[in-house]
Coordinates of C-alpha atoms in Angstrom, one line a residue:
M1 CA -13.6 -14.3 0.5
K2 CA -13.8 -16.1 3.7
R3 CA -12.3 -14.3 6.5
R4 CA -9.4 -17.3 8.1
T5 CA -7.7 -15.3 9.8
F6 CA -4.9 -15.7 12.6
I7 CA -6.5 -13.7 14.9
Q8 CA -9.4 -16.6 14.5
G9 CA -6.9 -19.2 15.9
L10 CA -5.7 -16.7 18.4
A11 CA -9.5 -16.6 19.8
A12 CA -10.1 -19.6 19.5
L13 CA -6.9 -20.3 22.5
G14 CA -8.4 -17.5 24.2
V15 CA -5.7 -15.8 23.8
A16 CA -5.9 -13.2 21.9
G17 CA -6.5 -10.2 24.0
A18 CA -2.2 -10.9 25.1
L19 CA -1.4 -9.6 21.5
P20 CA -0.4 -6.2 20.9
L21 CA -3.0 -4.5 19.4
S22 CA -1.9 -3.7 16.1
L23 CA -0.7 -7.1 15.2
S24 CA -4.7 -8.5 16.0
R25 CA -5.4 -5.8 14.0
A26 CA -3.3 -7.0 11.1
F27 CA -4.3 -10.2 12.0
A28 CA -8.0 -9.8 12.1
A29 CA -8.3 -7.6 8.5
D30 CA -9.5 -8.4 5.5
I31 CA -6.7 -8.4 3.3
A32 CA -7.2 -8.4 -0.7
I33 CA -4.6 -11.1 -2.1
A34 CA -3.4 -13.3 -4.3
N35 CA -1.7 -15.8 -4.0
P36 CA -0.5 -15.2 -1.2
V37 CA -0.7 -18.1 1.9
S38 CA -3.6 -17.4 5.4
V39 CA -1.6 -19.0 8.4
D40 CA -5.1 -21.0 9.2
T41 CA -4.1 -23.4 6.1
L42 CA -0.3 -24.1 7.2
P43 CA 0.5 -26.6 9.7
K44 CA 0.4 -26.7 13.2
L45 CA 3.7 -26.6 14.6
K46 CA 5.2 -28.5 18.0
G47 CA 8.0 -29.8 19.1
A48 CA 11.1 -28.2 19.5
L49 CA 12.8 -24.7 17.9
T50 CA 15.9 -23.2 18.6
L51 CA 15.7 -19.6 16.1
Y52 CA 18.8 -16.9 16.3
L53 CA 17.1 -14.2 15.9
G54 CA 19.1 -10.9 14.5
R55 CA 18.5 -7.3 16.6
G56 CA 15.9 -5.5 14.4
E57 CA 12.9 -3.5 14.6
G58 CA 12.3 -2.0 17.6
G59 CA 10.4 -5.8 19.2
L60 CA 8.6 -5.6 15.6
Y61 CA 9.8 -9.5 15.2
E62 CA 8.9 -10.6 18.9
N63 CA 5.4 -9.6 18.6
V64 CA 5.7 -11.8 15.4
L65 CA 6.9 -14.7 17.2
Q66 CA 5.3 -14.4 20.1
A67 CA 1.3 -14.5 18.1
I68 CA 3.1 -17.9 16.5
Q69 CA 3.9 -19.0 20.3
K70 CA 0.2 -18.6 21.1
K71 CA -1.2 -20.0 17.2
N72 CA 0.4 -23.0 18.1
P73 CA 0.7 -24.1 22.4
D74 CA 2.3 -27.0 21.1
L75 CA 5.2 -25.7 20.2
D76 CA 9.0 -25.3 22.6
L77 CA 10.3 -22.1 20.8
A78 CA 13.4 -21.0 22.4
I79 CA 15.5 -17.9 21.1
R80 CA 18.4 -16.6 21.3
R81 CA 18.9 -12.6 20.6
G82 CA 21.5 -10.7 19.2
P83 CA 23.8 -8.5 16.9
T84 CA 22.6 -10.4 12.9
A85 CA 26.6 -10.1 12.5
A86 CA 27.1 -12.0 15.5
L87 CA 25.3 -13.9 15.4
A88 CA 25.9 -15.2 11.4
N89 CA 29.8 -15.9 13.2
T90 CA 28.8 -18.4 16.1
I91 CA 26.8 -20.4 14.1
V92 CA 29.9 -20.9 11.5
A93 CA 32.2 -21.3 14.6
E94 CA 29.5 -24.1 16.1
A95 CA 29.4 -25.9 12.8
K96 CA 33.1 -26.1 12.8
A97 CA 33.9 -27.1 16.4
G98 CA 30.5 -30.1 15.9
V99 CA 28.2 -28.6 17.9
K100 CA 24.7 -27.3 16.2
R101 CA 22.6 -25.6 18.3
A102 CA 20.2 -23.8 16.2
D103 CA 17.4 -24.8 13.9
L104 CA 16.4 -21.0 12.7
F105 CA 18.5 -18.3 11.5
W106 CA 16.2 -14.6 10.7
A107 CA 18.9 -12.6 10.1
V108 CA 17.8 -8.6 9.5
D109 CA 20.5 -8.4 6.5
S110 CA 21.3 -10.5 3.9
G111 CA 24.9 -9.7 3.9
A112 CA 24.6 -12.3 7.4
I113 CA 22.2 -15.0 5.4
G114 CA 25.6 -15.0 2.6
L115 CA 28.3 -15.7 5.0
V116 CA 25.5 -18.4 6.6
T117 CA 24.7 -19.9 3.0
D118 CA 28.7 -19.2 1.7
A119 CA 29.7 -22.7 4.7
G120 CA 27.4 -24.7 3.2
L121 CA 25.1 -24.0 6.5
A122 CA 21.4 -23.9 4.9
K123 CA 19.3 -26.6 4.1
P124 CA 17.7 -26.3 0.3
M125 CA 14.1 -24.1 0.3
P126 CA 10.8 -26.5 -0.9
S127 CA 9.8 -25.1 -3.9
D128 CA 6.0 -24.1 -2.8
L129 CA 7.0 -21.7 -0.2
S130 CA 9.8 -19.9 -2.9
A131 CA 7.4 -19.8 -5.1
Q132 CA 5.6 -17.7 -2.6
L133 CA 7.9 -14.9 -3.0
Q134 CA 8.1 -12.5 -5.9
P135 CA 10.4 -14.1 -8.5
Q136 CA 13.5 -11.7 -8.0
F137 CA 13.9 -12.6 -4.6
R138 CA 13.6 -16.3 -5.1
Y139 CA 16.7 -17.9 -3.8
D140 CA 17.7 -22.3 -3.3
E141 CA 19.0 -21.7 0.2
W142 CA 16.9 -19.1 2.3
A143 CA 13.5 -16.5 2.0
P144 CA 13.3 -13.5 2.2
V145 CA 10.7 -12.0 4.9
T146 CA 10.9 -8.4 3.8
G147 CA 13.5 -6.0 2.5
R148 CA 14.1 -2.0 2.5
I149 CA 15.2 0.0 0.5
R150 CA 18.1 2.6 0.1
T151 CA 17.2 5.9 -0.3
L152 CA 18.1 10.0 0.1
P153 CA 16.0 11.7 2.6
F154 CA 14.9 14.7 1.6
N155 CA 13.9 18.6 2.9
T156 CA 11.3 19.7 1.2
E157 CA 11.9 23.5 2.3
R158 CA 15.4 23.2 0.5
L159 CA 15.1 20.6 -2.4
T160 CA 12.6 19.7 -5.0
K161 CA 12.8 16.2 -6.1
E162 CA 14.0 17.6 -9.0
Q163 CA 17.5 18.9 -7.6
I164 CA 18.8 16.3 -6.5
P165 CA 20.7 14.2 -8.9
T166 CA 19.6 10.0 -9.7
S167 CA 23.1 8.8 -10.0
I168 CA 24.7 8.0 -6.5
M169 CA 27.6 8.4 -7.7
E170 CA 26.9 12.3 -9.3
I171 CA 26.1 13.0 -5.0
A172 CA 29.7 13.1 -4.6
D173 CA 30.4 15.9 -6.8
S174 CA 27.2 18.0 -6.3
D175 CA 27.2 20.7 -3.5
L176 CA 24.5 18.8 -1.3
S177 CA 25.0 18.4 1.9
I178 CA 24.0 14.8 3.3
G179 CA 23.5 13.6 6.3
W180 CA 25.1 10.1 6.5
A181 CA 25.3 7.1 9.4
P182 CA 28.4 5.0 8.3
A183 CA 29.4 3.1 11.2
Y184 CA 26.0 1.9 11.1
A185 CA 25.8 -2.0 9.7
S186 CA 23.3 -1.2 6.7
F187 CA 25.4 1.9 5.3
Q188 CA 27.6 -0.8 4.9
S189 CA 25.9 -2.9 3.2
F190 CA 25.6 -0.1 0.3
V191 CA 29.0 0.4 0.3
T192 CA 29.8 -3.2 0.0
A193 CA 27.2 -3.4 -3.5
M194 CA 29.0 -0.4 -4.4
R195 CA 32.3 -1.7 -4.3
I196 CA 31.4 -4.6 -6.4
L197 CA 29.4 -2.5 -9.0
E198 CA 31.6 -0.3 -9.1
G199 CA 35.1 -1.0 -7.5
D200 CA 37.6 -0.2 -4.8
D201 CA 39.2 3.1 -6.0
K202 CA 36.1 4.4 -7.7
T203 CA 34.3 3.6 -4.1
A204 CA 36.9 5.3 -2.2
K205 CA 36.9 8.5 -4.2
W206 CA 33.4 8.0 -3.6
L207 CA 34.2 7.9 0.5
K208 CA 36.4 10.6 0.5
K209 CA 35.2 13.6 -1.7
V210 CA 31.5 12.5 1.0
Q211 CA 33.3 13.3 3.9
K212 CA 34.0 16.5 2.8
R213 CA 29.9 17.7 3.0
S214 CA 28.7 15.2 5.3
K215 CA 27.2 15.5 8.8
T216 CA 27.6 12.2 10.8
Y217 CA 25.2 10.3 13.1
A218 CA 24.8 7.5 14.8
G219 CA 22.0 5.7 13.2
E220 CA 19.8 6.8 10.4
L221 CA 17.5 7.7 12.0
G222 CA 18.8 9.7 13.6
V223 CA 20.0 10.8 9.6
V224 CA 16.6 11.5 8.3
M225 CA 15.7 13.5 12.0
G226 CA 18.2 16.0 10.3
V227 CA 17.5 16.4 7.2
E228 CA 13.5 17.4 8.2
R229 CA 15.4 19.2 10.9
G230 CA 17.4 21.1 8.1
E231 CA 19.9 20.9 9.6
V232 CA 21.1 18.7 6.3
D233 CA 20.0 18.9 2.4
I234 CA 19.8 15.1 1.7
G235 CA 21.0 11.7 4.1
F236 CA 21.4 7.9 3.1
A237 CA 18.8 5.8 4.8
N238 CA 16.5 2.8 4.3
H239 CA 13.1 4.3 2.8
Y240 CA 11.3 2.9 6.4
Y241 CA 12.8 5.4 8.5
T242 CA 11.3 8.5 6.3
L243 CA 7.9 6.3 6.0
R244 CA 8.0 5.5 10.3
L245 CA 9.2 9.7 10.9
K246 CA 6.1 11.2 8.9
S247 CA 3.6 8.2 10.1
G248 CA 3.9 10.4 13.6
K249 CA 4.7 13.7 11.6
P250 CA 2.6 14.1 8.7
D251 CA 3.4 17.4 7.7
A252 CA 7.8 16.6 8.5
K253 CA 9.6 18.9 5.8
L254 CA 10.2 15.6 4.5
D255 CA 10.2 13.0 1.3
L256 CA 12.3 10.2 -0.8
A257 CA 14.2 10.6 -4.0
F258 CA 15.2 7.5 -6.4
T259 CA 18.7 6.3 -7.5
Q260 CA 18.9 4.4 -10.6
Q261 CA 20.2 0.8 -11.2
D262 CA 23.0 1.4 -8.3
A263 CA 23.9 1.2 -5.3
G264 CA 22.2 4.6 -4.2
C265 CA 18.8 2.3 -4.4
L266 CA 20.0 -2.0 -3.1
V267 CA 17.1 -3.4 -1.5
N268 CA 18.0 -5.6 0.7
A269 CA 16.3 -7.6 2.4
S270 CA 15.8 -9.2 6.2
G271 CA 15.4 -13.5 5.2
I272 CA 15.2 -16.7 6.8
L273 CA 17.3 -20.1 7.2
S274 CA 16.6 -24.1 8.6
L275 CA 19.9 -24.9 9.4
S276 CA 17.7 -28.7 10.0
D277 CA 16.3 -30.9 7.8
D278 CA 13.5 -31.7 10.5
P279 CA 10.2 -30.1 8.2
L280 CA 9.1 -28.2 12.2
A281 CA 11.9 -25.8 10.6
T282 CA 10.7 -25.5 7.1
N283 CA 7.1 -25.1 8.5
F284 CA 7.7 -22.7 11.2
M285 CA 9.7 -20.2 7.7
R286 CA 5.9 -20.5 6.2
Y287 CA 4.1 -18.9 9.2
L288 CA 7.0 -15.6 8.3
L289 CA 5.2 -15.8 4.9
S290 CA 1.4 -15.8 5.1
V291 CA -0.2 -13.0 4.7
E292 CA -0.9 -12.2 8.1
V293 CA 3.0 -11.6 8.6
Q294 CA 3.6 -10.2 6.1
S295 CA 0.9 -7.9 7.0
Y296 CA 1.8 -7.0 9.7
L297 CA 5.2 -5.6 8.6
A298 CA 4.2 -3.9 6.1
S299 CA 1.7 -2.2 7.9
E300 CA 3.4 -1.3 11.5
A301 CA 7.5 -1.8 10.2
Y302 CA 6.8 0.1 7.3
E303 CA 9.3 -2.8 5.8
I304 CA 8.6 -4.2 1.8
P305 CA 6.7 -7.9 1.4
L306 CA 8.3 -10.1 -1.2
V307 CA 4.8 -11.9 -0.7
N308 CA 3.8 -12.3 -4.4
G309 CA -0.1 -10.7 -3.8
I310 CA 0.2 -8.3 -0.2
K311 CA -0.2 -4.7 -0.2
Q312 CA 2.8 -2.9 0.7
P313 CA 3.5 0.2 2.6
D314 CA 1.7 3.7 2.0
G315 CA 4.0 6.2 1.0
L316 CA 6.0 4.0 -0.6
P317 CA 6.5 3.7 -4.9
K318 CA 5.5 0.0 -6.0
L319 CA 9.2 -2.1 -6.5
T320 CA 8.0 -2.3 -10.4
S321 CA 8.8 1.9 -10.6
I322 CA 11.9 1.1 -8.8
S323 CA 15.0 0.4 -10.4
P324 CA 17.8 -0.9 -8.3
P325 CA 20.9 -2.8 -9.0
K326 CA 21.4 -6.4 -10.4
I327 CA 22.9 -8.2 -7.1
D328 CA 23.0 -11.5 -5.5
L329 CA 22.3 -10.3 -1.7
T330 CA 24.3 -12.3 -0.1
Q331 CA 27.6 -11.4 -1.7
L332 CA 27.1 -8.1 0.7
A333 CA 28.6 -11.0 3.6
D334 CA 31.6 -9.7 3.7
L335 CA 31.4 -6.9 5.1
R336 CA 35.7 -7.5 6.0
P337 CA 36.3 -5.4 2.8
T338 CA 34.4 -3.3 2.7
I339 CA 35.5 -1.9 6.8
D340 CA 38.5 -1.9 5.7
L341 CA 37.9 0.2 3.4
M342 CA 36.2 2.7 4.9
R343 CA 39.2 3.0 7.4
S344 CA 41.6 3.6 5.3
S345 CA 39.3 6.2 3.6
G346 CA 39.5 8.5 6.9
V347 CA 35.3 7.0 7.5
L348 CA 35.6 4.5 10.4

């Protein structure tokens, strides 16, 4: 395989040194690929685009956008940043007002994607672009970019994996102490999935039982840190918080457990959709599914690449060995009933 990588194009422009070092390494590496597309084979981006970008991932998405712009000096990319759910509501409100300001929406949560697709605002995905994704992540109107699994981080000095129930519903009846972040968006998407799969009554009872043995944290990184410190036995969190902590602290007293075929091992996704008929918008999306960008987000953000043939983060079982529930991720769009349920249950 020829080393035709993103960084070579940037070097030719004399801007490679401006890239974050880790991104440069990812783009320069020899990568064993099956079906992924390299940025060197993609059309040059020329013209103006406006991207609405949901906040998240500690600036790593910003690094990707910087690299794409440097690769394409004729691209005039305007970026509006904000919370993902707020931007989704803005897109819908602008459409109702007859105003179109965004060409693309890159959301850190599929629920926000669902809000926009349900409003009929997303443009159809080209079949060749969808075909790059793993079959279970192909949608007609949006492209998942990276995935994240709901997990049970646990303290390895207090528990073994075999002591942890493989059913999320059974966690509520266990004697384990639990860390959670109920105000966190990812947790609320998880509860929405539970509502869809189990119903409101069972979900409300689960919340009330878990609350009795839970310690509340502001975010899921705090949950994972609390588990590692031994403040609680287990936590509810996306997988990458554990992998990031262990990357900086290899001897951390921390490991991951997974439930089976329920909301506890939901695979959610960030994603992008086009709001414009301009081919420039679709071609921009192709860059996010490229081998270089997918590999960077896997190695630096510890997110799961959803394009065929990309190596997933170290320390995570293969998706084929995990049994997530079968659910259309865009069903997670309607958070209002979830918020109402969590409030009536005394969790929020």
